[in-house]
Every structure is written in C-alpha cells, then in structure tokens.
Short mmCIF file of C-alpha atoms and ligand atoms in Angstrom, two decimals:
data_model
loop_
_atom_site.label_atom_id
_atom_site.label_comp_id
_atom_site.label_asym_id
_atom_site.label_seq_id
_atom_site.Cartn_x
_atom_site.Cartn_y
_atom_site.Cartn_z
CA MET A 375 0.00 0.00 0.00
CA THR A 376 2.72 2.50 1.00
CA LYS A 377 4.68 1.68 -2.16
CA GLN A 378 1.61 2.21 -4.33
CA ILE A 379 0.87 5.59 -2.71
CA THR A 380 4.48 6.79 -3.11
CA GLU A 381 4.39 5.82 -6.78
CA ALA A 382 1.06 7.59 -7.22
CA ILE A 383 2.43 10.84 -5.76
CA ARG A 384 5.37 10.80 -8.14
CA GLN A 385 2.98 10.58 -11.09
CA THR A 386 0.59 13.19 -9.77
CA ASP A 387 -0.19 16.61 -11.23
CA VAL A 388 -0.61 19.49 -8.81
CA LEU A 389 -4.17 20.68 -9.37
CA MET A 390 -4.26 23.62 -6.95
CA GLU A 391 -2.42 25.21 -4.02
CA CYS A 392 -3.73 27.02 -0.96
CA ASP A 393 -3.05 27.91 2.67
CA VAL A 394 -5.87 25.85 4.19
CA LEU A 395 -7.48 22.86 2.48
CA VAL A 396 -10.78 21.71 3.99
CA VAL A 397 -11.73 18.17 2.97
CA GLY A 398 -15.46 17.45 3.31
CA GLY A 399 -18.18 20.05 2.87
CA GLY A 400 -20.64 19.16 5.66
CA PRO A 401 -21.44 21.35 8.68
CA ALA A 402 -17.87 20.92 9.99
CA GLY A 403 -16.31 21.67 6.60
CA ILE A 404 -18.46 24.74 6.03
CA GLY A 405 -17.48 25.99 9.49
CA ALA A 406 -13.79 25.25 8.79
CA ALA A 407 -13.74 27.03 5.43
CA ILE A 408 -15.44 30.09 6.92
CA GLY A 409 -13.18 30.08 10.01
CA ALA A 410 -10.02 29.89 7.86
CA ALA A 411 -11.12 32.44 5.26
CA LYS A 412 -12.35 34.97 7.82
CA ALA A 413 -8.94 34.64 9.53
CA GLY A 414 -7.26 35.61 6.26
CA ALA A 415 -6.20 32.26 4.75
CA LYS A 416 -6.45 31.35 1.06
CA THR A 417 -8.93 28.50 1.47
CA ILE A 418 -10.24 25.64 -0.67
CA ILE A 419 -13.19 23.43 0.33
CA LEU A 420 -13.25 20.05 -1.39
CA GLU A 421 -16.39 17.91 -1.53
CA ARG A 422 -17.16 14.57 -3.18
CA TYR A 423 -20.72 15.55 -4.16
CA GLY A 424 -21.72 18.51 -6.34
CA PHE A 425 -22.89 20.67 -3.41
CA LEU A 426 -22.10 21.56 0.19
CA GLY A 427 -24.08 20.76 3.33
CA GLY A 428 -23.12 17.18 4.25
CA ASN A 429 -26.02 15.43 5.94
CA ILE A 430 -28.14 18.60 5.75
CA THR A 431 -28.31 18.37 1.94
CA VAL A 432 -27.17 14.79 1.24
CA CYS A 433 -29.79 13.37 3.63
CA SER A 434 -32.25 16.29 3.80
CA VAL A 435 -31.83 16.75 7.54
CA GLU A 436 -33.98 19.83 7.45
CA PRO A 437 -34.14 21.08 11.02
CA PRO A 438 -30.51 21.01 12.28
CA SER A 439 -31.48 22.56 15.62
CA TRP A 440 -35.02 21.20 16.13
CA TYR A 441 -34.12 20.68 19.80
CA ARG A 442 -33.73 24.45 20.42
CA GLN A 443 -36.00 25.81 23.16
CA GLU A 444 -36.66 29.31 24.51
CA LYS A 445 -33.73 29.25 26.97
CA THR A 446 -31.20 27.16 25.00
CA THR A 447 -27.75 28.77 24.72
CA MET A 448 -26.58 28.48 21.12
CA PRO A 449 -22.99 28.80 19.86
CA GLY A 450 -23.43 31.58 17.25
CA GLY A 451 -20.74 31.87 14.55
CA ALA A 452 -21.24 30.27 11.12
CA ALA A 453 -24.43 28.44 12.21
CA LYS A 454 -26.05 31.77 13.11
CA GLU A 455 -24.87 33.43 9.88
CA ILE A 456 -26.37 30.53 7.92
CA GLU A 457 -29.67 30.81 9.77
CA ASP A 458 -29.78 34.55 8.98
CA ARG A 459 -29.04 33.86 5.32
CA MET A 460 -31.73 31.17 5.12
CA ILE A 461 -34.28 33.53 6.73
CA ALA A 462 -33.31 36.29 4.26
CA LEU A 463 -33.89 33.79 1.41
CA ASN A 464 -37.32 32.96 2.83
CA ALA A 465 -36.17 29.30 2.91
CA VAL A 466 -37.19 28.40 6.48
CA LYS A 467 -40.29 27.04 8.20
CA PRO A 468 -41.18 26.36 11.82
CA VAL A 469 -40.25 22.87 12.99
CA ALA A 470 -43.24 20.58 12.46
CA PHE A 471 -45.33 18.88 15.15
CA ARG A 472 -43.25 19.76 18.25
CA PRO A 473 -42.33 22.72 20.45
CA SER A 474 -39.10 24.26 19.17
CA THR A 475 -37.59 27.65 18.43
CA GLY A 476 -35.39 26.01 15.77
CA LEU A 477 -36.13 26.30 12.07
CA SER A 478 -36.53 23.79 9.25
CA TYR A 479 -34.43 24.58 6.21
CA ASP A 480 -35.29 24.14 2.56
CA THR A 481 -32.30 21.91 1.84
CA GLU A 482 -32.30 22.60 -1.92
CA ILE A 483 -32.03 26.35 -1.34
CA TYR A 484 -29.38 25.55 1.29
CA LYS A 485 -27.10 24.37 -1.54
CA VAL A 486 -27.36 27.76 -3.27
CA MET A 487 -26.98 29.60 0.03
CA ALA A 488 -23.79 27.62 0.77
CA ASP A 489 -22.30 28.46 -2.67
CA ASP A 490 -22.94 32.16 -2.01
CA TYR A 491 -21.68 31.95 1.59
CA MET A 492 -18.37 30.56 0.33
CA ALA A 493 -18.11 33.10 -2.51
CA ASP A 494 -18.87 36.04 -0.22
CA ASN A 495 -16.08 34.95 2.14
CA GLY A 496 -13.52 34.28 -0.61
CA VAL A 497 -13.50 30.46 -0.25
CA THR A 498 -12.79 28.43 -3.42
CA PRO A 499 -15.04 25.37 -3.72
CA LEU A 500 -13.99 22.18 -5.55
CA TYR A 501 -16.86 19.75 -6.07
CA HIS A 502 -17.00 16.20 -7.46
CA CYS A 503 -13.62 15.54 -5.91
CA MET A 504 -12.64 12.89 -3.39
CA GLY A 505 -9.87 13.49 -0.84
CA VAL A 506 -8.07 10.16 -0.96
CA THR A 507 -5.08 10.37 1.35
CA PRO A 508 -2.84 13.04 2.86
CA TYR A 509 0.28 13.91 0.89
CA MET A 510 2.99 13.56 3.55
CA GLU A 511 6.68 14.12 4.12
CA GLY A 512 7.44 11.98 7.15
CA ASN A 513 4.68 12.85 9.62
CA VAL A 514 4.10 16.30 8.12
CA VAL A 515 1.07 16.81 5.87
CA ARG A 516 1.81 18.92 2.78
CA GLY A 517 -1.50 18.50 0.97
CA VAL A 518 -3.97 15.88 -0.17
CA ILE A 519 -4.10 13.39 -3.03
CA THR A 520 -7.45 13.64 -4.80
CA GLU A 521 -9.41 11.59 -7.32
CA SER A 522 -11.91 13.15 -9.69
CA LYS A 523 -12.88 13.26 -13.35
CA SER A 524 -9.57 15.13 -13.80
CA GLY A 525 -7.76 12.00 -12.64
CA ARG A 526 -5.43 11.56 -9.69
CA CYS A 527 -4.06 14.95 -8.58
CA ALA A 528 -2.46 16.63 -5.60
CA ILE A 529 -3.66 19.77 -3.87
CA LEU A 530 -0.83 21.35 -1.93
CA ALA A 531 -1.73 23.08 1.32
CA LYS A 532 0.06 24.53 4.33
CA ARG A 533 -2.65 23.12 6.62
CA VAL A 534 -5.45 20.58 6.15
CA VAL A 535 -8.74 20.15 8.02
CA ASP A 536 -10.25 16.64 7.93
CA SER A 537 -14.00 17.25 7.96
CA THR A 538 -14.94 14.06 6.10
CA GLY A 539 -17.08 12.94 9.08
CA ASP A 540 -15.15 9.65 9.01
CA ALA A 541 -11.63 11.00 9.71
CA ASP A 542 -10.61 9.47 6.36
CA LEU A 543 -7.40 11.50 6.08
CA ILE A 544 -6.39 11.24 9.72
CA ALA A 545 -6.84 7.47 9.64
CA ARG A 546 -4.76 7.26 6.43
CA SER A 547 -2.03 9.49 7.92
CA GLY A 548 -1.36 6.69 10.39
CA ALA A 549 -2.59 8.70 13.40
CA PRO A 550 -4.63 6.64 15.90
CA THR A 551 -8.42 6.49 15.57
CA LEU A 552 -11.18 4.52 17.31
CA LYS A 553 -14.46 3.24 15.93
CA GLY A 554 -17.72 2.62 17.75
CA ASP A 555 -18.21 0.92 21.10
CA PRO A 556 -14.83 0.08 22.70
CA VAL A 557 -15.98 -3.46 23.55
CA THR A 558 -18.42 -4.50 20.83
CA GLY A 559 -17.38 -2.12 18.03
CA ARG A 560 -21.08 -1.31 17.61
CA LEU A 561 -21.97 1.90 15.74
CA GLN A 562 -25.11 4.03 15.77
CA GLY A 563 -27.40 2.99 12.95
CA GLY A 564 -27.64 4.63 9.53
CA THR A 565 -30.86 5.92 7.99
CA LEU A 566 -32.08 6.34 4.43
CA LYS A 567 -34.54 9.22 4.68
CA PHE A 568 -37.34 9.51 2.14
CA PHE A 569 -40.13 11.88 1.21
CA LEU A 570 -43.77 10.97 0.79
CA ASN A 571 -46.34 13.13 -0.94
CA ASN A 572 -50.11 12.94 -1.24
CA VAL A 573 -50.22 12.81 2.56
CA ASP A 574 -53.23 14.19 4.47
CA ILE A 575 -51.38 16.47 6.89
CA ASP A 576 -54.61 17.79 8.46
CA LYS A 577 -55.56 14.25 9.43
CA ILE A 578 -52.14 13.68 11.00
CA GLU A 579 -52.55 16.92 12.95
CA GLU A 580 -55.95 15.65 14.15
CA VAL A 581 -54.43 12.34 15.23
CA MET A 582 -51.71 14.17 17.13
CA ASP A 583 -54.24 16.47 18.79
CA ARG A 584 -55.94 13.40 20.27
CA ASP A 585 -52.85 12.83 22.42
CA PRO A 586 -51.09 16.04 23.53
CA GLU A 587 -48.13 13.94 24.73
CA SER A 588 -47.25 13.19 21.15
CA ARG A 589 -46.15 16.79 20.63
CA HIS A 590 -43.70 16.70 23.52
CA PRO A 591 -40.09 16.83 22.29
CA TYR A 592 -39.22 13.65 24.21
CA THR A 593 -41.97 11.44 22.90
CA HIS A 594 -43.34 10.58 19.51
CA LYS A 595 -45.95 8.23 20.92
CA LEU A 596 -48.34 8.37 17.99
CA LEU A 597 -45.56 7.85 15.53
CA TYR A 598 -45.20 4.24 16.68
CA GLU A 599 -48.86 3.49 16.17
CA PRO A 600 -48.95 2.34 12.52
CA PHE A 601 -46.06 -0.06 13.11
CA LYS A 602 -47.56 -1.39 16.33
CA ALA A 603 -50.86 -1.93 14.52
CA ALA A 604 -49.09 -3.83 11.74
CA GLU A 605 -47.47 -6.18 14.24
CA GLU A 606 -50.77 -6.68 16.09
CA ALA A 607 -52.26 -7.67 12.73
CA GLY A 608 -49.62 -10.40 12.48
CA GLU A 609 -47.00 -8.70 10.30
CA PRO A 610 -43.37 -9.49 11.20
CA PRO A 611 -41.33 -6.71 12.84
CA LEU A 612 -39.46 -4.49 10.41
CA ARG A 613 -35.81 -5.59 10.33
CA TYR A 614 -33.94 -2.39 9.46
CA SER A 615 -36.06 0.03 11.36
CA ALA A 616 -36.23 1.80 14.70
CA ASN A 617 -39.93 0.93 14.52
CA THR A 618 -40.83 4.56 14.82
CA MET A 619 -40.92 7.61 12.62
CA PHE A 620 -39.84 11.11 13.04
CA TYR A 621 -41.50 13.56 10.72
CA THR A 622 -39.43 16.60 10.11
CA CYS A 623 -40.48 19.10 7.50
CA ILE A 624 -43.76 19.32 5.68
CA GLU A 625 -45.17 20.87 2.56
CA PRO A 626 -48.98 21.06 2.33
CA ASP A 627 -49.22 17.37 1.31
CA GLU A 628 -45.70 16.17 1.91
CA ILE A 629 -43.66 14.68 4.71
CA ASN A 630 -39.95 13.92 5.21
CA ILE A 631 -39.48 10.67 7.11
CA ASN A 632 -36.54 9.91 9.36
CA LEU A 633 -35.79 6.81 11.45
CA ALA A 634 -38.35 4.53 9.80
CA THR A 635 -35.29 2.90 8.25
CA TYR A 636 -32.50 2.33 10.75
CA ASP A 637 -29.69 -0.03 9.80
CA LYS A 638 -27.71 -1.19 12.83
CA GLU A 639 -25.41 -3.30 10.65
CA ILE A 640 -24.01 -0.45 8.56
CA ASP A 641 -20.36 0.62 8.66
CA GLY A 642 -19.88 3.93 6.86
CA THR A 643 -16.16 3.27 6.31
CA ASP A 644 -16.79 0.02 4.39
CA VAL A 645 -17.92 0.41 0.78
CA LEU A 646 -19.43 -3.09 0.64
CA SER A 647 -21.43 -2.44 3.80
CA LEU A 648 -22.65 0.90 2.37
CA THR A 649 -23.77 -0.81 -0.83
CA ARG A 650 -25.69 -3.54 1.00
CA SER A 651 -27.33 -0.96 3.22
CA GLU A 652 -28.55 1.25 0.35
CA ILE A 653 -30.19 -1.78 -1.26
CA ARG A 654 -31.92 -3.12 1.85
CA LEU A 655 -33.00 0.31 3.13
CA ARG A 656 -34.69 1.17 -0.17
CA LYS A 657 -36.66 -2.08 0.19
CA GLU A 658 -37.41 -1.36 3.83
CA ALA A 659 -38.69 2.12 2.96
CA LEU A 660 -41.19 0.64 0.50
CA GLU A 661 -42.36 -1.77 3.21
CA VAL A 662 -42.73 1.18 5.62
CA LEU A 663 -44.83 2.96 3.02
CA ARG A 664 -47.02 -0.14 2.54
CA ARG A 665 -47.63 -0.34 6.31
CA LEU A 666 -48.32 3.38 6.59
CA ARG A 667 -50.90 3.21 3.82
CA LEU A 668 -52.58 0.24 5.47
CA TYR A 669 -52.33 1.16 9.16
CA GLY A 670 -51.52 4.87 9.45
CA GLU A 671 -54.15 7.61 9.46
CA GLY A 672 -53.44 10.29 6.85
CA PHE A 673 -51.21 8.05 4.73
CA GLU A 674 -53.94 6.17 2.83
CA ASN A 675 -52.95 7.65 -0.55
CA ALA A 676 -49.31 8.44 0.20
CA LYS A 677 -46.75 8.02 -2.57
CA LEU A 678 -42.98 7.82 -2.53
CA ARG A 679 -41.61 11.11 -3.88
CA ASN A 680 -37.89 10.32 -3.55
CA PHE A 681 -35.11 8.79 -1.52
CA VAL A 682 -32.45 11.27 -0.37
CA THR A 683 -29.05 11.26 -2.12
CA SER A 684 -27.40 8.74 0.20
CA VAL A 685 -27.92 6.67 3.31
CA GLY A 686 -27.08 8.89 6.31
CA ILE A 687 -24.26 7.91 8.64
CA ARG A 688 -24.38 8.81 12.33
CA GLU A 689 -21.14 7.37 13.63
CA THR A 690 -17.82 5.96 12.40
CA ARG A 691 -14.25 6.86 13.44
CA ARG A 692 -13.18 9.19 16.24
CA ILE A 693 -9.65 10.51 16.45
CA VAL A 694 -7.49 10.05 19.53
CA GLY A 695 -6.70 13.68 20.28
CA GLY A 696 -4.80 15.73 22.83
CA TYR A 697 -7.91 15.44 25.04
CA THR A 698 -10.92 13.13 25.04
CA LEU A 699 -14.23 14.91 25.64
CA THR A 700 -16.24 13.01 28.25
CA THR A 701 -19.95 12.74 28.95
CA LYS A 702 -19.15 14.25 32.36
CA ASP A 703 -17.70 17.33 30.60
CA ILE A 704 -20.97 17.70 28.70
CA TYR A 705 -23.45 17.10 31.54
CA GLU A 706 -21.43 18.92 34.21
CA ARG A 707 -20.92 22.00 32.03
CA GLY A 708 -17.16 21.53 31.49
CA ARG A 709 -14.98 24.63 31.46
CA PHE A 710 -11.58 24.64 29.71
CA GLU A 711 -8.69 27.10 29.38
CA ASP A 712 -8.43 26.20 25.70
CA THR A 713 -12.15 26.65 24.99
CA ILE A 714 -12.90 27.41 21.33
CA GLY A 715 -16.69 27.45 21.52
CA ILE A 716 -19.72 26.34 23.48
CA PHE A 717 -22.63 23.96 22.95
CA PRO A 718 -25.84 23.40 24.96
CA VAL A 719 -26.14 20.43 27.30
CA TYR A 720 -28.04 18.38 24.76
CA ALA A 721 -27.81 14.76 23.63
CA ASP A 722 -29.76 12.64 21.16
CA GLY A 723 -28.78 9.14 20.21
CA GLU A 724 -29.72 5.52 20.82
CA GLY A 725 -31.57 5.55 24.13
CA VAL A 726 -30.31 9.00 25.21
CA LYS A 727 -32.31 12.17 24.91
CA GLU A 728 -31.60 15.36 26.83
CA ILE A 729 -33.47 18.37 25.48
CA PRO A 730 -31.87 21.74 26.40
CA PHE A 731 -34.79 23.31 28.27
CA THR A 732 -32.34 25.36 30.41
CA ASP A 733 -29.47 27.66 29.40
CA ALA A 734 -26.82 25.10 30.51
CA TYR A 735 -23.86 24.72 28.17
CA PHE A 736 -20.34 23.30 28.12
CA GLN A 737 -17.12 24.65 26.62
CA VAL A 738 -15.40 22.83 23.76
CA PRO A 739 -11.64 22.34 24.28
CA TYR A 740 -9.25 22.90 21.34
CA ARG A 741 -7.26 19.72 22.08
CA ILE A 742 -10.12 17.45 20.88
CA LEU A 743 -9.35 18.64 17.33
CA VAL A 744 -5.64 17.78 17.40
CA PRO A 745 -4.68 14.26 16.28
CA GLN A 746 -1.63 12.52 17.73
CA GLY A 747 1.65 12.07 15.86
CA VAL A 748 0.86 14.04 12.70
CA GLU A 749 1.53 17.69 11.85
CA ASN A 750 -0.44 20.30 9.87
CA LEU A 751 -3.68 18.32 10.16
CA LEU A 752 -6.75 18.98 12.35
CA ALA A 753 -10.05 17.14 12.81
CA ALA A 754 -13.48 18.78 12.76
CA GLY A 755 -17.01 17.43 13.06
CA ARG A 756 -18.35 14.16 14.37
CA CYS A 757 -14.88 12.51 14.24
CA ILE A 758 -13.33 14.68 17.00
CA SER A 759 -11.77 13.07 20.07
CA GLY A 760 -14.46 12.08 22.56
CA GLU A 761 -15.80 9.16 24.54
CA ARG A 762 -18.21 7.01 22.60
CA SER A 763 -20.92 7.94 25.08
CA ALA A 764 -20.42 11.60 24.04
CA VAL A 765 -21.38 10.89 20.41
CA PRO A 766 -25.11 11.72 20.94
CA THR A 767 -23.84 15.28 21.56
CA THR A 768 -20.72 15.52 19.40
CA ARG A 769 -22.53 14.35 16.24
CA GLN A 770 -24.90 17.35 16.34
CA MET A 771 -24.49 19.63 13.36
CA ASP A 772 -24.12 22.90 15.22
CA PHE A 773 -21.47 21.29 17.44
CA CYS A 774 -19.69 20.06 14.30
CA MET A 775 -19.80 23.58 12.86
CA VAL A 776 -18.22 25.04 16.02
CA THR A 777 -15.34 22.55 15.83
CA GLY A 778 -14.95 23.35 12.12
CA GLN A 779 -14.85 27.11 12.55
CA ALA A 780 -12.24 26.76 15.29
CA ALA A 781 -10.14 24.29 13.27
CA GLY A 782 -10.17 26.58 10.22
CA ALA A 783 -9.26 29.68 12.22
CA ALA A 784 -6.52 27.76 14.10
CA CYS A 785 -4.97 26.65 10.80
CA ALA A 786 -4.94 30.23 9.51
CA LEU A 787 -3.45 31.58 12.74
CA SER A 788 -0.80 28.87 12.96
CA ILE A 789 0.41 29.81 9.45
CA ARG A 790 0.58 33.46 10.45
CA GLN A 791 2.35 32.62 13.73
CA ASP A 792 4.60 30.07 11.97
CA VAL A 793 3.89 27.43 14.62
CA ALA A 794 2.51 23.88 14.54
CA VAL A 795 -1.29 23.70 14.78
CA ARG A 796 -0.98 22.05 18.21
CA ASP A 797 1.02 25.08 19.45
CA VAL A 798 -1.30 27.81 18.22
CA ASP A 799 -1.65 30.74 20.63
CA ILE A 800 -4.96 29.96 22.36
CA PRO A 801 -5.86 33.48 23.64
CA LYS A 802 -5.29 34.83 20.09
CA LEU A 803 -7.41 32.02 18.62
CA GLN A 804 -10.18 32.75 21.14
CA LYS A 805 -10.02 36.46 20.24
CA GLU A 806 -10.28 35.65 16.53
CA LEU A 807 -13.27 33.33 17.08
CA VAL A 808 -15.07 35.94 19.18
CA ARG A 809 -14.38 38.42 16.35
CA GLN A 810 -16.02 35.90 13.98
CA GLY A 811 -19.16 35.86 16.12
CA LEU A 812 -18.70 32.56 18.00
CA ARG A 813 -19.56 32.41 21.67
CA VAL A 814 -16.35 31.06 23.23
CA PHE A 815 -16.83 31.48 27.01
C1 FAD B 2211 -30.73 10.55 9.27
C2 FAD B 2211 -29.97 11.49 10.12
C3 FAD B 2211 -30.64 12.48 10.84
C4 FAD B 2211 -29.94 13.38 11.64
N1 FAD B 2211 -30.61 14.37 12.29
C5 FAD B 2211 -29.91 15.35 12.91
C6 FAD B 2211 -30.58 16.50 13.46
O1 FAD B 2211 -31.79 16.61 13.40
N2 FAD B 2211 -29.80 17.47 14.02
C7 FAD B 2211 -28.43 17.38 14.10
O2 FAD B 2211 -27.77 18.31 14.58
N3 FAD B 2211 -27.79 16.28 13.62
C8 FAD B 2211 -28.48 15.28 13.02
N4 FAD B 2211 -27.83 14.20 12.50
C9 FAD B 2211 -26.37 14.09 12.69
C10 FAD B 2211 -25.60 14.99 11.75
O3 FAD B 2211 -26.23 15.04 10.51
C11 FAD B 2211 -24.14 14.56 11.52
O4 FAD B 2211 -23.57 14.04 12.66
C12 FAD B 2211 -23.36 15.79 11.03
O5 FAD B 2211 -23.86 16.16 9.76
C13 FAD B 2211 -21.88 15.52 10.96
O6 FAD B 2211 -21.26 16.64 10.36
P1 FAD B 2211 -19.86 16.48 9.65
O7 FAD B 2211 -19.60 17.75 8.94
O8 FAD B 2211 -18.87 15.97 10.63
O9 FAD B 2211 -20.08 15.27 8.60
P2 FAD B 2211 -21.08 15.13 7.38
O10 FAD B 2211 -22.34 15.88 7.56
O11 FAD B 2211 -21.17 13.67 7.12
O12 FAD B 2211 -20.28 15.80 6.19
C14 FAD B 2211 -19.13 15.21 5.64
C15 FAD B 2211 -18.99 15.73 4.21
O13 FAD B 2211 -17.74 15.29 3.69
C16 FAD B 2211 -17.92 14.68 2.42
N5 FAD B 2211 -16.86 13.68 2.31
C17 FAD B 2211 -16.71 12.57 3.07
N6 FAD B 2211 -15.56 11.94 2.76
C18 FAD B 2211 -14.98 12.69 1.80
C19 FAD B 2211 -13.75 12.56 1.09
N7 FAD B 2211 -12.90 11.57 1.37
N8 FAD B 2211 -13.47 13.47 0.13
C20 FAD B 2211 -14.33 14.51 -0.14
N9 FAD B 2211 -15.50 14.67 0.53
C21 FAD B 2211 -15.81 13.78 1.49
C22 FAD B 2211 -19.31 14.11 2.45
O14 FAD B 2211 -19.84 13.98 1.15
C23 FAD B 2211 -20.06 15.18 3.28
O15 FAD B 2211 -20.54 16.22 2.49
C24 FAD B 2211 -28.51 13.26 11.72
C25 FAD B 2211 -27.84 12.25 11.04
C26 FAD B 2211 -28.56 11.37 10.24
C27 FAD B 2211 -27.80 10.32 9.48
#
C-alpha cells in the first residue's frame, strides 16, 4: 500500500495550491472554510458531491437545531450566519409537530446559500472531488491526493482540516483512531430518509391532537402506532427500522421521514457495507410505506416522492486527540482554558435524549481537534476526540460547525504565527473566534 501511494504521488499533477485545504463540505467543513477564510487564509473546500451541506443536503436533515427551546444557549458563529441567510432567502419554516424555536431549512435552497456563503467569504469550492489520502513528508502533511474526473491529482496546502465525518485523512495518515463501542465495536445505525407526498397532513394533525403527549419533544408516541398496529395484525417486525418515525419538514401534502429505516449493521467506512445498506433500506422504505398506507391515518394515498441522495451515517471513526471529551464534561458543564466554543447540554442518540430546556452549556476544548503524531492536520465534526458515550452530543451539526470554525481559524493563525497547529496561541485564537461571532466562554 505505502509503495503504491508513493508511486502515485510521483505521477501526480498538482491541481491547486492554498493555505488551508478543507476536505469534506458538511457542517464541519463549512465551518472550517469560513473560520479559515475569515482569519485571512487562502482557502479551498473540497467535496465529493456537487454541493455543500453534508447530511443537511445529502440526507435532507432539514431542522438542524429542532431541539432548540426558549432558553437554550446556542454557539453563534457560522451556524447563526447561515440561519440569517436562510431567513433572508425565505427558505425556512417552523419545525413541524413539536415545540421548538429552531427552524426547518429548505435543503435545496441551502445548496445555493452555501455556494454564495463561500463566494462572499472568498473560499474556493472544488466539487465532485474525493480526498483520498494526505500527501505527507514523514509525519508532516503537505497537501492531499485527490481523485476526480480530472484524474489523480495533488492539492498542496500549508494546513489541512479533515471534515470528512469519518476522519478518512487522519486514519490514512497513520494517526490513531477509534471506531464505535470500545468493547463491541457497535456503531449508531444509519438511515435512508425519504419523502412521501399525497399525505393528508390535516388528518395527521388531528391524530396528534388526540394525544397532547405526542407533541412533547421527548416522545413521539403516535408515531409508533402504525407499526404497532401492523405487528398486532400479524406482520413481522421491520428488520432495518427503529420501529418509529420522526416527521421533520412538511409541505402542504408532503412529509420527510426519518428513522423509519434504521440499519444497525451499517459501517460507513466500508464500501461493501454501504452498498448492501442502500439496497436493503430502499426495500425497507417501500415496506414502511405499505404499512403506513394500510395502518396509518393520513397516509392512505401516500406516494414515494424520492429517496435522499445517500444513506445517512451517524457514527464511524473518532480521532485520539490531545484530550478526550467526556460525557461528564458535557453534563457537568465543562470549562476549559483552551475553549474554542460552546454547545448546549443536549444529547440525542440511541436511548439517550436530553433536550436543552435550560441555558446550561459546556465549553469545547481545542485539544479534541488535534490528532496525535501528525503535523499540519486537524479534525473537525463528528470525528473529533471524545468518549463514545459523548457521540449523541458531538454528532450534532451545530457542534460540528463550532469545531470546524475553530479548526479553520486555528490553521490560519498557525500559518501566520509560523507554529505547529498544536502550538497555536490559544488566547489569540479565542479572540479571533469571538471576532467571527462565535460564543467562546
Ligand atoms: C438521518 C440522520 C438524521 C440526523 N438528524 C440530525 C438532526 O436533526 N440534528 C443534528 O444536529 N444532527 C443530526 N444528525 C447528525 C448529523 O447530521 C451529523 O452528525 C453531522 O452532519 C456531521 O457533520 P460532519 O460535517 O462531521 O459530517 P457530514 O455531515 O457527514 O459531512 C461530511 C462531508 O464530507 C464529504 N466527504 C466525506 N468523505 C470525503 C472525502 N474523502 N473526500 C471529499 N468529501 C468527502 C461528504 O460527502 C459530506 O458532504 C442526523 C444524522 C442522520 C444520518
């Protein structure tokens, strides 16, 4: 493998050069590109699909902060700028069916908004391009080898942010990573979201009105009903399903369905596993639709409008960083000298749900972005260094965006200060992030 990579680099054309290269254009990557560019770095954001947004646009996760309540303390920064831009574009709606001060985004308009957001901040996007492996001299990253329709190329960069979600580059640099449960290796399930149209939304509202509990953010009691009824009628349990639904955004006759497919066997770092999952989840979604039409009120004439672009991944690798964020840090409102942002005390993941009804928040330490044993490379997003039990918090998009914005700004500052990313001047980084509109303390 090493021999093949060395050979490949020798034969590689240099496609582009920059100060900061951000690999992966999800919430973390968007944050990183903005953080770097606002701090004065010549920045490229590279994305394998033809648009930015990560799970927001790839999986139509429309309400990134549906959990937000009146008192919730939010981190500000890029996430707030994006919300303002989406409001200005008239591309938001209230979150459906539950109390929330968060907004649902039109995820198609989000793609256009993200293009403009990059352009307005001087970031160069590169789409349809896969970041394959870091281009290294010893343990120092000098850029990234890419694959695209232009062939195998190198992009040279003074600093690189790995915002692939899966820590693809950090893992391939040889730095240590972990995956899933430390004992069983188990990962949170993946979901193929899908849209239904021809749905009688008024009837669903009526059904929900019959049981006020169903509108509580902790419970989706009525959303289990069609599946329960199917099993009571003798149908076998759905295999790749959480046996519940979670409606997110609605048009007058349309609904976006989450969770009704839930594949516990998927590994998002294994291409064969991803392929098998796409195939079985498409089948499962059709079975869900059949059961909804038969047993669910309001779905009698529902039709499949589309599957989202790709199965959504909730959890894969985590880096082993200079610090490991713990669940205690989250729930006991951790405070750190090297804080680079804040996030509400909120968690949502298999069996854990903590809605931020109060203003409690924790600080995010810089060291969770810094991988061990490799230079010029930082992590951002759901792959940062944390306990597995912290994933229900660290996978949240606004958290990912905070880590991205800090990683991008840290890269830019470390170039200016001519120091390694791990040695960046923390008070100066904090000052820069505050200047960029992030709440840091
Ligand atoms: C079905 C579902 C529902 C969810 N609901 C919510 C919710 O309501 N609220 C919330 O906050 N979170 C939610 N999450 C979690 C959240 O979406 C993710 O944890 C979050 O998007 C992670 O952000 P990220 O930037 O780290 O990674 P991602 O969003 O996965 O973005 C990574 C980006 O990098 C690109 N990429 C990956 N590898 C490469 C490569 N090698 N080269 C080039 N590009 C690459 C990908 O195409 C993608 O665009 C949900 C997740 C799923 C799956």
